[in-house]
mmCIF file of C-alpha atoms in Angstrom:
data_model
loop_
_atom_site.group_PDB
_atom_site.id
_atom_site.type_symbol
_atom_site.label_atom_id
_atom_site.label_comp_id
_atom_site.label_asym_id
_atom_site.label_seq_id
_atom_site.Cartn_x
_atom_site.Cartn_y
_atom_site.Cartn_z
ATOM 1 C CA UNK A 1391 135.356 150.222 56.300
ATOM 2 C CA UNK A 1392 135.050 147.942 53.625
ATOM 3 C CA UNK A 1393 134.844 144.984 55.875
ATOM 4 C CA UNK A 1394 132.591 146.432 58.057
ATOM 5 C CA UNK A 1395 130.106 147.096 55.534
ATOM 6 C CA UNK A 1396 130.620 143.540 53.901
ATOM 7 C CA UNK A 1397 129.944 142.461 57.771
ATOM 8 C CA UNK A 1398 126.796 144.606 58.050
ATOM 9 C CA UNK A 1399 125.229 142.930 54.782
ATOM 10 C CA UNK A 1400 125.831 139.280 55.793
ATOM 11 C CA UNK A 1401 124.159 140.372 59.242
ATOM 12 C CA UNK A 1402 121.130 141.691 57.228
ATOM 13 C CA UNK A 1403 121.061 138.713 54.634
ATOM 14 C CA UNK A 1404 121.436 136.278 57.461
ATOM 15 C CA UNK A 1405 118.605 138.176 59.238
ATOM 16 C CA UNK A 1406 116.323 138.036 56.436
ATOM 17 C CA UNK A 1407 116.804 133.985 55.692
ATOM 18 C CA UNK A 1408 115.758 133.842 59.731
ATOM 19 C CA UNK A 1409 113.062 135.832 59.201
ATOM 20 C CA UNK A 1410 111.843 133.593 56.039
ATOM 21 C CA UNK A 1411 112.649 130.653 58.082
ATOM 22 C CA UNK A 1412 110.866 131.871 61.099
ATOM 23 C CA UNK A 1413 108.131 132.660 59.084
ATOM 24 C CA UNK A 1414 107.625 129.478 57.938
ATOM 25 C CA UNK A 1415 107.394 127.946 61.035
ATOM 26 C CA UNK A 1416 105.163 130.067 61.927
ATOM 27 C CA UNK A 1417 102.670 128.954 59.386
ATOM 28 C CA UNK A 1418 103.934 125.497 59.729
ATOM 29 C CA UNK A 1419 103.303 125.973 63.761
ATOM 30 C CA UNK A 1420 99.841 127.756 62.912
ATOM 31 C CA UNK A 1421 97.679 126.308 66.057
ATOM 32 C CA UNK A 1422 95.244 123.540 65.032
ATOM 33 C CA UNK A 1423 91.961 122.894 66.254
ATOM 34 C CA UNK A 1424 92.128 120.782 69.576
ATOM 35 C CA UNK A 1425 91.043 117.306 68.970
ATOM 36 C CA UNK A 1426 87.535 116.866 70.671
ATOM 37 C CA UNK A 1427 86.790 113.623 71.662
ATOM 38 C CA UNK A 1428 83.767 111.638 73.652
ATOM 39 C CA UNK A 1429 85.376 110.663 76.812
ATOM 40 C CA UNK A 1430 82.321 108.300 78.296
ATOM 41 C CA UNK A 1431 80.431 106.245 77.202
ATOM 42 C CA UNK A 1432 82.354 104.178 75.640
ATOM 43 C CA UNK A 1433 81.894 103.021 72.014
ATOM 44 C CA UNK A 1434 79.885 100.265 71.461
ATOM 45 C CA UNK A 1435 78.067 100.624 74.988
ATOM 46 C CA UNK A 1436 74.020 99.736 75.176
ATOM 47 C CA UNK A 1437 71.099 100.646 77.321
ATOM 48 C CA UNK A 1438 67.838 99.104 77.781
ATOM 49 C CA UNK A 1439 65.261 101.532 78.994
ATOM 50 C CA UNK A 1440 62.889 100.879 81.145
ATOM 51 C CA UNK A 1441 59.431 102.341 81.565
ATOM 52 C CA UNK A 1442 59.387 102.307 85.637
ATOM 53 C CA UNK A 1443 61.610 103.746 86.137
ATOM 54 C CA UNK A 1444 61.852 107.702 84.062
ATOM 55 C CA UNK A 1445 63.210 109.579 86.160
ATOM 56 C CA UNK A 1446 66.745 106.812 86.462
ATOM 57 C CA UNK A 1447 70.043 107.225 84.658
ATOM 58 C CA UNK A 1448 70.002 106.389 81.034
ATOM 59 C CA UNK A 1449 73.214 107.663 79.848
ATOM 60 C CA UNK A 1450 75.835 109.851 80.953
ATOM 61 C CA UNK A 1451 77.828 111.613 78.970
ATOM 62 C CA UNK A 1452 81.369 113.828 78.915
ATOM 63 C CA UNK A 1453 83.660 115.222 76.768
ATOM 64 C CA UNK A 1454 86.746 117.361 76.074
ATOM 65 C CA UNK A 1455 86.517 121.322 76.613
ATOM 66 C CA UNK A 1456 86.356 123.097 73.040
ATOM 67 C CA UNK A 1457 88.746 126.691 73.126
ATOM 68 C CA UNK A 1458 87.633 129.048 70.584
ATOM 69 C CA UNK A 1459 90.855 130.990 71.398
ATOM 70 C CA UNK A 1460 89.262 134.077 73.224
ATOM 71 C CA UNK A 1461 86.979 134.127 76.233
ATOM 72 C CA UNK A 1462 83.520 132.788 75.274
ATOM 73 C CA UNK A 1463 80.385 131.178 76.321
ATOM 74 C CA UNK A 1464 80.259 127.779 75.047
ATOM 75 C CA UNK A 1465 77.291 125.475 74.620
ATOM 76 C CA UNK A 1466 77.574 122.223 74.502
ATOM 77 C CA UNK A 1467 74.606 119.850 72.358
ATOM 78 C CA UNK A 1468 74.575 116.349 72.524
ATOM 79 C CA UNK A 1469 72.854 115.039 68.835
ATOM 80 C CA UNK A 1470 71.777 111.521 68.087
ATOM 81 C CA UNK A 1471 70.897 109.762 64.834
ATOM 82 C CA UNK A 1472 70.413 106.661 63.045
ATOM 83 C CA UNK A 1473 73.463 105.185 62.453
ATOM 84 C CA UNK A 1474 75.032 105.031 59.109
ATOM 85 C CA UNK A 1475 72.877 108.313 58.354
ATOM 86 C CA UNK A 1476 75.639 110.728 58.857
ATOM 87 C CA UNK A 1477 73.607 112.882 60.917
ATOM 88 C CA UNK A 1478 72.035 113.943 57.817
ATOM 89 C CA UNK A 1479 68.726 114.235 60.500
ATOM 90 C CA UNK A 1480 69.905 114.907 63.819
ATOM 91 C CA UNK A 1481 67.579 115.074 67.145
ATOM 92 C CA UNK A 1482 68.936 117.263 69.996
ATOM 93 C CA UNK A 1483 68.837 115.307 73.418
ATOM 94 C CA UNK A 1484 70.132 118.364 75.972
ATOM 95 C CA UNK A 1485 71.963 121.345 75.674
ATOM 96 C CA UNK A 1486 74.284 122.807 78.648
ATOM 97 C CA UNK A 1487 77.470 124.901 79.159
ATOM 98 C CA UNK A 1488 79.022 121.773 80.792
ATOM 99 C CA UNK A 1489 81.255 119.329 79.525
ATOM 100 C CA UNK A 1490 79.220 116.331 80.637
ATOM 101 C CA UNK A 1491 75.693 116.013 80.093
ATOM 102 C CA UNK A 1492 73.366 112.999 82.213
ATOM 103 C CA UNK A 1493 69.763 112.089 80.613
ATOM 104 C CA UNK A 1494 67.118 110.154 82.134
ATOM 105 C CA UNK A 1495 65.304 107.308 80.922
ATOM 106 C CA UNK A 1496 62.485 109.363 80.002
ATOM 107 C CA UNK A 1497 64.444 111.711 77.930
ATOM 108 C CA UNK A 1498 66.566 109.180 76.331
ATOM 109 C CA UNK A 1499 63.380 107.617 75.393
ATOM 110 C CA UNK A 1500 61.223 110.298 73.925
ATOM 111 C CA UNK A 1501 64.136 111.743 71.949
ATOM 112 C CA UNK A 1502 64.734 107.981 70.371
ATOM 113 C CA UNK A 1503 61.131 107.444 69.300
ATOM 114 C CA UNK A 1504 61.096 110.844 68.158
ATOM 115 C CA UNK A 1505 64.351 109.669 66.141
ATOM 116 C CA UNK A 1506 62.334 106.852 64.397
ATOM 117 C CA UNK A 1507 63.151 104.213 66.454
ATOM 118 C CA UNK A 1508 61.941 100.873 66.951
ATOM 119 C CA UNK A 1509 60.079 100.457 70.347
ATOM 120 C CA UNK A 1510 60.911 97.381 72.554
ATOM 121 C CA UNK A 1511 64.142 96.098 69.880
ATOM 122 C CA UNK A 1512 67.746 96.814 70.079
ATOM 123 C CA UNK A 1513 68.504 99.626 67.733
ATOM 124 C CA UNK A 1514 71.674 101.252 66.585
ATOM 125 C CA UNK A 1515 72.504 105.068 66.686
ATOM 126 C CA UNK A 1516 75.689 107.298 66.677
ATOM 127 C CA UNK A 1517 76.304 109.877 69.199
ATOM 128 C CA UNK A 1518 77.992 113.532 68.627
ATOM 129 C CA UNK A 1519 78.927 116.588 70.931
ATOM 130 C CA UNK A 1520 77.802 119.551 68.935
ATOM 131 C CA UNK A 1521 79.923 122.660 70.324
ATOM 132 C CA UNK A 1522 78.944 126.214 69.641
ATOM 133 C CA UNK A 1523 80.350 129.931 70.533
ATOM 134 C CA UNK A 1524 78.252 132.682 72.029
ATOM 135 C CA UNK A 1525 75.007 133.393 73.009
ATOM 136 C CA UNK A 1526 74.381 133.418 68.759
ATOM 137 C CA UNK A 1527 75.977 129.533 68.526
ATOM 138 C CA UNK A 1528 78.228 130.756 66.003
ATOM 139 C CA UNK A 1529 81.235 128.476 64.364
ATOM 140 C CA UNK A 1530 80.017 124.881 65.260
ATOM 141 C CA UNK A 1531 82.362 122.125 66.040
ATOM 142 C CA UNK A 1532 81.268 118.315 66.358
ATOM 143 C CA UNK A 1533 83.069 115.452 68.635
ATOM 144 C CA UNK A 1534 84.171 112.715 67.362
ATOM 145 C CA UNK A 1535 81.293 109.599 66.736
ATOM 146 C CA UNK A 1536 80.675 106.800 68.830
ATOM 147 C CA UNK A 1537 77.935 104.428 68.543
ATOM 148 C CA UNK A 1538 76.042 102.888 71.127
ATOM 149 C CA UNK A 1539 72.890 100.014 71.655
ATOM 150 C CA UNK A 1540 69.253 101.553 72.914
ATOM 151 C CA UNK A 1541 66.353 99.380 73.613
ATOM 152 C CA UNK A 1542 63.846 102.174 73.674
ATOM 153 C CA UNK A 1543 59.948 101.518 75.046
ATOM 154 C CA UNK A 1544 56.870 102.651 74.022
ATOM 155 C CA UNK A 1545 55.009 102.796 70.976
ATOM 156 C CA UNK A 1546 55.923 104.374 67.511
ATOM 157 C CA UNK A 1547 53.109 107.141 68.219
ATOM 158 C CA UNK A 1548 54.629 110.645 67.762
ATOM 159 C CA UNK A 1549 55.656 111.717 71.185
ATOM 160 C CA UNK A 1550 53.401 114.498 72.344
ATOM 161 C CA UNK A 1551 55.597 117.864 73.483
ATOM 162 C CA UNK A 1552 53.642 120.620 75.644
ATOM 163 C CA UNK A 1553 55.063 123.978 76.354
ATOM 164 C CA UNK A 1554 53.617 125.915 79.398
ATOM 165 C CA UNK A 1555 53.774 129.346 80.199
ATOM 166 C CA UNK A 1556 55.607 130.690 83.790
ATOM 167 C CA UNK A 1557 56.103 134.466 84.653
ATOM 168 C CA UNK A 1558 54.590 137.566 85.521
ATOM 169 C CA UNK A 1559 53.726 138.567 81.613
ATOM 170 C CA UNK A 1560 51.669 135.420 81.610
ATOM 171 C CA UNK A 1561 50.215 135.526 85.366
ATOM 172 C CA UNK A 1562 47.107 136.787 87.275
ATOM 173 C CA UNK A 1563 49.080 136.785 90.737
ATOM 174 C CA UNK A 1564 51.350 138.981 92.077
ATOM 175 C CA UNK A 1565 55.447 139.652 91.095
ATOM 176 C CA UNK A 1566 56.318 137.275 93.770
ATOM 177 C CA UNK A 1567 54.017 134.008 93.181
ATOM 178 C CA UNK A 1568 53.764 134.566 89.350
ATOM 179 C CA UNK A 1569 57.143 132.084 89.075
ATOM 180 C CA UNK A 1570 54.902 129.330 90.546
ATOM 181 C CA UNK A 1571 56.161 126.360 88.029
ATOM 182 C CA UNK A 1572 53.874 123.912 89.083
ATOM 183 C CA UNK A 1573 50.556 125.472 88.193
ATOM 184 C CA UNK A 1574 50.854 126.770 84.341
ATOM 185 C CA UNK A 1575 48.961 127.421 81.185
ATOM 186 C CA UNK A 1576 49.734 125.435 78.196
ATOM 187 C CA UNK A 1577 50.574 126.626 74.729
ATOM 188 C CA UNK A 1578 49.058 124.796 71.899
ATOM 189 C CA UNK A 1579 50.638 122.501 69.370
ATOM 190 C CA UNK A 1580 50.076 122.306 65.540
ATOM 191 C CA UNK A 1581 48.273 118.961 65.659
ATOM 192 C CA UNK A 1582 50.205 117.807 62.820
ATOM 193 C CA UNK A 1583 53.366 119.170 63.518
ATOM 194 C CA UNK A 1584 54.448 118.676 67.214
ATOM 195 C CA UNK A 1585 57.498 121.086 66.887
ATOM 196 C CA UNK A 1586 55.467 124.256 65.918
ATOM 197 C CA UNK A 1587 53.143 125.669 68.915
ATOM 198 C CA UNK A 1588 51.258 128.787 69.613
ATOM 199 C CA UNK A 1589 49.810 131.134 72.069
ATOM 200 C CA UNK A 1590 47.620 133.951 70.976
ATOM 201 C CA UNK A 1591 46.738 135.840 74.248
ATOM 202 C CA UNK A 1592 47.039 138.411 76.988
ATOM 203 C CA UNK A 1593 50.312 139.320 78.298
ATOM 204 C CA UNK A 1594 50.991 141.198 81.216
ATOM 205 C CA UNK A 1595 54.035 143.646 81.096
ATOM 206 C CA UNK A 1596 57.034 141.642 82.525
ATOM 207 C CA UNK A 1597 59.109 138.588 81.725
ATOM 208 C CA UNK A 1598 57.807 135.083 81.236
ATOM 209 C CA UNK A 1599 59.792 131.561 79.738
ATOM 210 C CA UNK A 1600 58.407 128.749 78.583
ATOM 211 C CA UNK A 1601 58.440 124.721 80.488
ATOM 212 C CA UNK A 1602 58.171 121.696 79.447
ATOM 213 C CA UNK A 1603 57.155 120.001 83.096
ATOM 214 C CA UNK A 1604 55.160 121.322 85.365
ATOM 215 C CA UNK A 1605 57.065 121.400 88.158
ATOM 216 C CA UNK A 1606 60.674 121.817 86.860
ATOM 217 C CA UNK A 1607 62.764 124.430 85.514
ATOM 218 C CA UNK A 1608 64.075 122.070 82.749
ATOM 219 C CA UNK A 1609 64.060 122.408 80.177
ATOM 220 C CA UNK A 1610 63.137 125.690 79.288
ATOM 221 C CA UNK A 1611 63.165 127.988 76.454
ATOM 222 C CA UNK A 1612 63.741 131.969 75.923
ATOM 223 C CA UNK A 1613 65.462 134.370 73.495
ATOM 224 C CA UNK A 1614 68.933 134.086 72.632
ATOM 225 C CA UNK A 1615 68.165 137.647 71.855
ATOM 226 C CA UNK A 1616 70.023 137.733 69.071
ATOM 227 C CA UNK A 1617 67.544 137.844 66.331
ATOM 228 C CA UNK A 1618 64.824 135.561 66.399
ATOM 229 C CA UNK A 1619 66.359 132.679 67.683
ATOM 230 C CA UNK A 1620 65.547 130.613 70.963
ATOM 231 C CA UNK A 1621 67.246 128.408 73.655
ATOM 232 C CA UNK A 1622 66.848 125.462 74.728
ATOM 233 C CA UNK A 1623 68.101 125.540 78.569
ATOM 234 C CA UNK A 1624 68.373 121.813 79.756
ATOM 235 C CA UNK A 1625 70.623 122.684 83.136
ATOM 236 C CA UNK A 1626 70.859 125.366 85.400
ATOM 237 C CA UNK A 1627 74.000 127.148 83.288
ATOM 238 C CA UNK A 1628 72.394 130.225 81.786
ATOM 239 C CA UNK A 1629 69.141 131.821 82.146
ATOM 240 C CA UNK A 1630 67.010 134.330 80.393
ATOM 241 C CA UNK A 1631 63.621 135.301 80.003
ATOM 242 C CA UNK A 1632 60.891 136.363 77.049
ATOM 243 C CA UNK A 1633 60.175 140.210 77.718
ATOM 244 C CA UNK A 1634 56.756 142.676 76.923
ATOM 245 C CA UNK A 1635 57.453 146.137 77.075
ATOM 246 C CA UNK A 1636 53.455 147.149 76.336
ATOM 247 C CA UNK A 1637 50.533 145.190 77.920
ATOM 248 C CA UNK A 1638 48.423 143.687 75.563
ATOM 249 C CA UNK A 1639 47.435 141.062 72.987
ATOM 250 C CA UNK A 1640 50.434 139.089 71.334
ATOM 251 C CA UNK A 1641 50.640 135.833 69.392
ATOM 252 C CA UNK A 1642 53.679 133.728 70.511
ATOM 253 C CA UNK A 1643 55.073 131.210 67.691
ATOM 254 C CA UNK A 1644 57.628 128.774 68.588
ATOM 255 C CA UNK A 1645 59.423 126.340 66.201
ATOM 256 C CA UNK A 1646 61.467 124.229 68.377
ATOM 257 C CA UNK A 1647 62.899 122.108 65.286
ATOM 258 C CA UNK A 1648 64.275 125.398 63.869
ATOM 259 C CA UNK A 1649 65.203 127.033 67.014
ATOM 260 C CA UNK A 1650 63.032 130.081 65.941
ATOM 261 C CA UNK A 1651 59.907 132.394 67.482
ATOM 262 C CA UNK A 1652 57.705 134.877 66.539
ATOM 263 C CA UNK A 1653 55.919 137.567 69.217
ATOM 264 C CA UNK A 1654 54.009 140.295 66.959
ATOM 265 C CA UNK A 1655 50.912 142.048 68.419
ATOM 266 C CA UNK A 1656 47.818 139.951 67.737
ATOM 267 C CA UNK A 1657 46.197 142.110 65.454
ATOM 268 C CA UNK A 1658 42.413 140.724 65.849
ATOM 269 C CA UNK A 1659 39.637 141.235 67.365
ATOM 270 C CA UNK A 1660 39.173 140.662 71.428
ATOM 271 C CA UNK A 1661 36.102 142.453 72.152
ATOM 272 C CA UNK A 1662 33.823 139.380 72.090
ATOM 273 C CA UNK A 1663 34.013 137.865 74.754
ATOM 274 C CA UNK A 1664 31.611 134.562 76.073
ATOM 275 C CA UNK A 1665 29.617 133.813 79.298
ATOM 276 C CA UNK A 1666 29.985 129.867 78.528
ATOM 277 C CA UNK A 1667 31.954 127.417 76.142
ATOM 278 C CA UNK A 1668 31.286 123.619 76.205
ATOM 279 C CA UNK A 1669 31.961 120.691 74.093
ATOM 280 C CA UNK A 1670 29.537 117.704 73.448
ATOM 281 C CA UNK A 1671 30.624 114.589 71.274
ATOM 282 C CA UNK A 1672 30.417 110.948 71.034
ATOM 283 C CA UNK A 1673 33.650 111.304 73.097
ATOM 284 C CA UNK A 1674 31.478 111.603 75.989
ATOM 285 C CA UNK A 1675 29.511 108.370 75.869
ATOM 286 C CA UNK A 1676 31.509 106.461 73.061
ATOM 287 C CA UNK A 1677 28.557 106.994 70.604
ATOM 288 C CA UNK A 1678 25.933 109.256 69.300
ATOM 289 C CA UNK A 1679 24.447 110.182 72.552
ATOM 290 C CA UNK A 1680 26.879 112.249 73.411
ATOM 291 C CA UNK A 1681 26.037 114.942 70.965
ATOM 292 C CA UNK A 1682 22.763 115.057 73.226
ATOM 293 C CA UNK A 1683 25.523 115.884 76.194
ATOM 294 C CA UNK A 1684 27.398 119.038 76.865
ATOM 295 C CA UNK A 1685 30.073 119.865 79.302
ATOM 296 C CA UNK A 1686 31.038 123.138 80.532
ATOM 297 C CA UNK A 1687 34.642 124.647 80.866
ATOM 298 C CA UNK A 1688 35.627 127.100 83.284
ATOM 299 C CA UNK A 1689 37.041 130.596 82.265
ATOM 300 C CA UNK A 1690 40.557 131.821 82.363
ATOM 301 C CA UNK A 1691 40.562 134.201 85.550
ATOM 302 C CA UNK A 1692 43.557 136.150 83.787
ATOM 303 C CA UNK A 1693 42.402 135.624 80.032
ATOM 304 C CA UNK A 1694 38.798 135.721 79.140
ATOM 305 C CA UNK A 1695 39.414 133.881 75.886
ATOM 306 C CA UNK A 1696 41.092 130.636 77.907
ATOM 307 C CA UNK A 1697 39.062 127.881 78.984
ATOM 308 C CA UNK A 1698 39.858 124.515 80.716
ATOM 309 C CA UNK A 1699 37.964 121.478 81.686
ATOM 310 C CA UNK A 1700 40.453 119.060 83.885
ATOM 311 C CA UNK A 1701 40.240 115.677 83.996
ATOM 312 C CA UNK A 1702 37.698 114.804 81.581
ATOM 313 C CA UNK A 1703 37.679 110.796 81.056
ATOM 314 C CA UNK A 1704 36.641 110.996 76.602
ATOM 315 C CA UNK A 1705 36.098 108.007 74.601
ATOM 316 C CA UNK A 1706 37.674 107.915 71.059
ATOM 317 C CA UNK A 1707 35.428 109.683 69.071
ATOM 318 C CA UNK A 1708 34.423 113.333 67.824
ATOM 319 C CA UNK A 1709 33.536 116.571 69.495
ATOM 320 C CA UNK A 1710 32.644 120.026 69.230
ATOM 321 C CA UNK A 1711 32.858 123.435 70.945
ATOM 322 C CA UNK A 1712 30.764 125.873 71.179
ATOM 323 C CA UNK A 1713 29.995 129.396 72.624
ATOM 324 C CA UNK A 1714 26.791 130.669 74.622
ATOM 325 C CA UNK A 1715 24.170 129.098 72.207
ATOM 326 C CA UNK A 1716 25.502 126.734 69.733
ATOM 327 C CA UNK A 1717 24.521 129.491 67.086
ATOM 328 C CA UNK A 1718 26.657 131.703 68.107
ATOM 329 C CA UNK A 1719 30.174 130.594 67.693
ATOM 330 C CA UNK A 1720 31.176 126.848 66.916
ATOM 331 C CA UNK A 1721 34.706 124.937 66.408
ATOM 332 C CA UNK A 1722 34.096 121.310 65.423
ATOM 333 C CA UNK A 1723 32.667 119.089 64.784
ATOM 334 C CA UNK A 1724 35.785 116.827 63.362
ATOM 335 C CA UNK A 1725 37.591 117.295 66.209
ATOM 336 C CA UNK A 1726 38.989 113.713 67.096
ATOM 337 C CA UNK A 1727 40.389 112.214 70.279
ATOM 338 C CA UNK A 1728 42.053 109.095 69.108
ATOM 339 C CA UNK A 1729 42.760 107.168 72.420
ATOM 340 C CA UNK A 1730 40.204 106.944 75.365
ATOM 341 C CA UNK A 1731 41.756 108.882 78.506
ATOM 342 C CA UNK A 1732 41.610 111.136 81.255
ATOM 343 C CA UNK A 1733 42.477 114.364 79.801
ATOM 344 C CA UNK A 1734 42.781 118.352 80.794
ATOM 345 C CA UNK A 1735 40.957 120.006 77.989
ATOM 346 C CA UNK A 1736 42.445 123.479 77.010
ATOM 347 C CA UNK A 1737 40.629 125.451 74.178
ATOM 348 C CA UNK A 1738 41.290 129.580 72.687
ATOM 349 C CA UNK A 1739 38.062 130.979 71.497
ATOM 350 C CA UNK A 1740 40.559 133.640 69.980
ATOM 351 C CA UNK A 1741 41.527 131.390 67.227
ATOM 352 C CA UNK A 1742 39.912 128.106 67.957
ATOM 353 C CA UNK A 1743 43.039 126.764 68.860
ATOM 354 C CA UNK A 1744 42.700 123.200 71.368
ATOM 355 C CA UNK A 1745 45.099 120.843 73.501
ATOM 356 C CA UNK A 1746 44.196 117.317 75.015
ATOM 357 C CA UNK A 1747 46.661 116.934 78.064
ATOM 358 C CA UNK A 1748 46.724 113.127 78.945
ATOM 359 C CA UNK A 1749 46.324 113.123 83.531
ATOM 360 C CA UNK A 1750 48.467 110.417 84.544
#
């Protein structure tokens, strides 16, 4: 018995050092994060871009597949900066649920002078895959660096961003042609800060998203609907859609640096409404004779408070609005249009708000 019992406590020791030991492996085995690496370019690579040709290849990118250990949506950002800045100010290029990512010349280009960039010179930036978990881009993870060559074109002019409006909450015609794409209102940017812009307006119940070309789904922004956050949809991965429960007046704010919006009931006044807005200017003739000169702009059919003149050929100079008789209801006159152009002319007699939209 005796023996038996000394047997049964060198089992149970013996078992307990195994368990220890096994325990430490264990920890020592703990999984690590999977290395995520840049597969293409490769480091060191360059790319001169070239104004004729936009819509060409600039740079095409993949990289490893990030697990987050449980089933989950993951979105993929590719970030550029300076190099030798640490991305201590990064610029998002394109955002997708694929693990490659391929960016036009026009892109590459507007996202490097936005960047800082020096036009028409060789400059140096680092590259990073930013991943993210969820539709709420929790728990980011970054690739590794590489560093490539762009010869960007241009000028170092802010590059102008418009948003436009698509969908039935922001449309006159019916459920089925409301998704037009190619026919849209604007939104209007803060003139001195091209990544806030706003929309105070009529919605229609329904769903609407926001564009940035007419004429193309991408890229396009909506709720992450978690909180007050937005996405940036650069492929045809995900989709989603702005929603109004309650027809009626709303102002839209959209920070596209911050990733953030706003959509509370506009809270002012709508009953006056105008037979005629115009603008006169030395924009019109390139001097003072153009404040002797008005032009008309043609009502919103689905918003009495939107007007548009398209394809307006302005001088640099100044301008003005005004409502009915210039009495009435003015916005000017320091507004300035710094290069001469052909130009679709959007103004909001809501809240004075104005966009210059350069015609090609």
């Amino acid at each position: 018995m005796k023996n038996i019992y000394k047997i049964f406590i060198a089992i149970a020791v013996l078992a307990g050092l195994w368990s220890c030991e096994n325990e430490e492996n264990l920890m020592i085995l703990k999984p690590q994060e999977a290395a995520f690496s840049i597969i293409t370019p490769e480091n060191g690579s360059s790319v001169i871009l070239n104004e004729a040709t936009p819509a060409n290849t600039a740079l095409t990118l993949s990289w490893e597949k990030v697990s987050y250990g449980t089933p989950t949506v993951v979105t993929y950002t590719v970030q550029i900066a300076e190099s030798d800045t640490e991305f201590a100010a990064p610029v998002d290029v394109t955002s997708s649920t694929s693990t490659y990512s391929i960016i036009d010349v026009a892109e590459l280009n507007t996202r490097a002078l936005e960047l800082g960039l020096t036009p028409n010179a060789e400059n140096s930036i680092d590259v990073r895959i930013k991943a993210t978990a969820g539709t709420a881009n929790a728990e980011p993870k970054f690739s590794d660096i590489i560093t490539i060559l762009v010869t960007p074109y241009g000028s170092l002019e802010k590059p102008v961003l418009t948003l436009y409006l698509v969908g039935p909450a922001t449309s006159a015609a019916t459920p089925a042609n409301s998704w037009n794409n190619s026919d849209n209102m604007p939104i209007f940017a803060d003139p001195n800060d091209n990544t806030k812009h706003y929309y105070t307006g009529y919605f229609n119940v329904g769903q609407f998203k926001l564009i940035e070309k007419p004429g193309q789904w991408f890229p396009a922004y909506y709720p992450t609907y978690e909180g007050d956050k937005i996405f940036i949809n650069t492929s045809d991965a995900q989709d989603g859609n702005f929603y109004i429960a309650t027809a009626g007046y709303y102002t839209l704010e959209i920070n596209i640096k911050d990733l953030t919006y706003k959509l509370p009931e506009y809270t002012g006044s709508t009953t006056t409404t105008y037979n005629k807005i115009a603008y006169k200017g030395s924009v019109i003739t390139g001097d003072d004779s153009g404040w002797n000169t008005e032009v008309a702009l043609t009502k919103s059919t689905f918003n009495p408070h939107i007007w548009k003149a398209s394809a307006q050929t302005l001088k640099a100079g100044k301008m003005l609005f005004y409502a009915d008789n210039q009495w009435m209801a003015e916005w000017g006159p320091d507004i300035i249009v710094e290069k001469e152009g052909k130009y679709d002319i959007w103004f909001n007699d809501l809240d004075g708000r104005y966009t210059f939209i350069k015609v090609q």
